[in-house]
């Protein structure tokens, strides 16, 4: 099994980062603005990336200001069954976000592509929390 891991430091409270990662308003600025988001454990959030790319994430854990976990239930076959976690730790007005996309079956070109794009996701999260505007899928130029 392979995992993707990243760390991002955001000049914002853990509460603000948690809001960005758990609400339609936040995720529409950070990831994609074509989405359906619920804020309860067991619910399935839907994220659309163009007309043929739908990802569904079941919410496994919501620990306000500390931890979020999703389980991919529908997407590219390489994602289905993988889990995504965000661990938040606030110190001195900054929040460290430890991101993990776990349980990939193997390292593939798609894994490498996703690794890059998760880094862009975390950069978008930082922009949104620090400057008020992220870089969702619809605004990306790369």
CSV table of C-alpha atoms in Angstrom, one decimal:
chain,number,residue,atom,x,y,z
A,1,UNK,CA,0.0,0.0,0.0
A,2,UNK,CA,1.1,3.6,-0.7
A,3,UNK,CA,0.1,6.8,1.0
A,4,UNK,CA,0.3,10.5,-0.1
A,5,UNK,CA,1.3,12.8,2.8
A,6,UNK,CA,1.6,16.6,2.9
A,7,UNK,CA,2.0,19.2,5.5
A,8,UNK,CA,0.8,22.8,5.1
A,9,UNK,CA,1.0,25.7,7.6
A,10,UNK,CA,-1.8,28.1,7.5
A,11,UNK,CA,-1.9,31.5,9.2
A,12,UNK,CA,-5.4,31.0,10.5
A,13,UNK,CA,-7.1,29.4,13.4
A,14,UNK,CA,-7.9,25.7,13.4
A,15,UNK,CA,-11.6,26.6,13.6
A,16,UNK,CA,-11.3,28.6,10.3
A,17,UNK,CA,-9.4,25.8,8.6
A,18,UNK,CA,-11.9,23.2,9.8
A,19,UNK,CA,-14.7,25.4,8.4
A,20,UNK,CA,-12.9,25.5,5.0
A,21,UNK,CA,-12.7,21.7,4.9
A,22,UNK,CA,-16.2,20.8,6.1
A,23,UNK,CA,-18.6,23.3,4.6
A,24,UNK,CA,-19.9,23.9,1.1
A,25,UNK,CA,-18.8,27.5,1.3
A,26,UNK,CA,-15.2,26.6,2.2
A,27,UNK,CA,-14.8,23.5,-0.1
A,28,UNK,CA,-16.3,25.5,-3.0
A,29,UNK,CA,-13.4,27.9,-2.7
A,30,UNK,CA,-10.7,25.3,-2.0
A,31,UNK,CA,-11.5,22.3,-4.2
A,32,UNK,CA,-14.5,22.7,-6.7
A,33,UNK,CA,-17.6,24.8,-6.7
A,34,UNK,CA,-19.7,22.0,-8.2
A,35,UNK,CA,-20.5,20.1,-5.0
A,36,UNK,CA,-23.0,18.8,-2.5
A,37,UNK,CA,-21.7,18.9,1.1
A,38,UNK,CA,-23.2,17.6,4.3
A,39,UNK,CA,-21.7,18.3,7.8
A,40,UNK,CA,-22.5,15.0,9.5
A,41,UNK,CA,-20.8,11.7,10.0
A,42,UNK,CA,-22.0,9.0,7.6
A,43,UNK,CA,-23.2,11.5,5.0
A,44,UNK,CA,-21.7,11.3,1.4
A,45,UNK,CA,-20.3,14.5,-0.1
A,46,UNK,CA,-20.2,14.8,-3.9
A,47,UNK,CA,-17.5,16.7,-5.8
A,48,UNK,CA,-17.7,17.3,-9.5
A,49,UNK,CA,-14.7,18.1,-11.7
A,50,UNK,CA,-16.0,18.6,-15.2
A,51,UNK,CA,-18.9,16.6,-16.8
A,52,UNK,CA,-17.4,13.1,-16.4
A,53,UNK,CA,-15.5,13.3,-13.1
A,54,UNK,CA,-17.5,12.7,-10.0
A,55,UNK,CA,-16.0,11.9,-6.6
A,56,UNK,CA,-18.1,10.8,-3.6
A,57,UNK,CA,-16.6,10.9,-0.1
A,58,UNK,CA,-18.3,9.4,2.9
A,59,UNK,CA,-17.7,11.4,6.1
A,60,UNK,CA,-16.1,9.0,8.7
A,61,UNK,CA,-14.9,11.5,11.3
A,62,UNK,CA,-15.6,15.1,12.2
A,63,UNK,CA,-13.7,16.3,15.2
A,64,UNK,CA,-14.0,20.2,15.2
A,65,UNK,CA,-10.7,22.0,15.0
A,66,UNK,CA,-8.8,18.7,15.1
A,67,UNK,CA,-9.5,16.0,12.6
A,68,UNK,CA,-11.5,15.1,9.5
A,69,UNK,CA,-11.7,11.8,7.7
A,70,UNK,CA,-13.3,10.8,4.5
A,71,UNK,CA,-13.7,7.4,2.8
A,72,UNK,CA,-13.8,7.5,-1.0
A,73,UNK,CA,-16.9,5.5,-2.1
A,74,UNK,CA,-17.1,6.5,-5.8
A,75,UNK,CA,-14.5,8.0,-8.1
A,76,UNK,CA,-11.6,6.8,-10.2
A,77,UNK,CA,-11.2,3.1,-9.4
A,78,UNK,CA,-7.7,3.8,-7.8
A,79,UNK,CA,-9.4,6.1,-5.3
A,80,UNK,CA,-12.3,3.9,-4.2
A,81,UNK,CA,-11.6,2.5,-0.8
A,82,UNK,CA,-8.9,5.0,0.0
A,83,UNK,CA,-9.2,7.3,3.0
A,84,UNK,CA,-8.3,11.0,3.3
A,85,UNK,CA,-7.5,12.7,6.6
A,86,UNK,CA,-6.8,16.2,7.7
A,87,UNK,CA,-5.2,16.6,11.1
A,88,UNK,CA,-5.2,20.1,12.5
A,89,UNK,CA,-2.9,21.5,15.2
A,90,UNK,CA,-3.1,25.2,16.2
A,91,UNK,CA,-0.1,27.0,17.8
A,92,UNK,CA,0.5,30.7,18.1
A,93,UNK,CA,-2.2,31.8,15.5
A,94,UNK,CA,-1.1,29.2,12.9
A,95,UNK,CA,-2.6,25.8,12.0
A,96,UNK,CA,-0.5,22.9,10.8
A,97,UNK,CA,-2.5,20.7,8.5
A,98,UNK,CA,-1.2,17.2,8.1
A,99,UNK,CA,-2.9,15.7,5.1
A,100,UNK,CA,-2.9,12.0,4.2
A,101,UNK,CA,-4.5,10.1,1.3
A,102,UNK,CA,-4.0,6.5,2.5
A,103,UNK,CA,-4.4,2.9,1.2
A,104,UNK,CA,-3.5,3.3,-2.5
A,105,UNK,CA,-2.9,-0.2,-3.9
A,106,UNK,CA,0.2,0.9,-5.8
A,107,UNK,CA,2.2,3.8,-7.0
A,108,UNK,CA,1.0,4.6,-10.5
A,109,UNK,CA,1.1,7.7,-12.8
A,110,UNK,CA,-2.3,8.6,-11.5
A,111,UNK,CA,-1.0,8.4,-7.9
A,112,UNK,CA,1.8,10.8,-8.9
A,113,UNK,CA,-0.7,13.1,-10.6
A,114,UNK,CA,-2.9,13.1,-7.6
A,115,UNK,CA,0.1,13.8,-5.3
A,116,UNK,CA,0.8,17.0,-7.2
A,117,UNK,CA,-2.9,18.0,-7.2
A,118,UNK,CA,-3.3,17.4,-3.4
A,119,UNK,CA,-0.4,19.8,-2.9
A,120,UNK,CA,-2.3,22.4,-5.0
A,121,UNK,CA,-5.4,21.7,-2.9
A,122,UNK,CA,-3.5,22.5,0.2
A,123,UNK,CA,-2.1,25.7,-1.4
A,124,UNK,CA,-5.7,26.6,-2.3
A,125,UNK,CA,-6.7,26.0,1.3
A,126,UNK,CA,-3.9,28.3,2.5
A,127,UNK,CA,-5.0,31.0,0.1
A,128,UNK,CA,-8.6,30.8,1.1
A,129,UNK,CA,-7.9,30.9,4.8
A,130,UNK,CA,-5.3,33.6,4.6
A,131,UNK,CA,-6.6,35.8,1.8
A,132,UNK,CA,-10.3,35.0,1.4
A,133,UNK,CA,-10.1,33.4,-2.0
A,134,UNK,CA,-8.9,30.0,-2.9
A,135,UNK,CA,-8.1,28.3,-6.2
A,136,UNK,CA,-10.8,25.8,-6.9
A,137,UNK,CA,-10.8,23.5,-9.9
A,138,UNK,CA,-12.8,26.0,-12.0
A,139,UNK,CA,-10.2,28.8,-11.5
A,140,UNK,CA,-7.0,26.8,-12.1
A,141,UNK,CA,-4.9,27.6,-15.1
A,142,UNK,CA,-2.5,24.7,-14.9
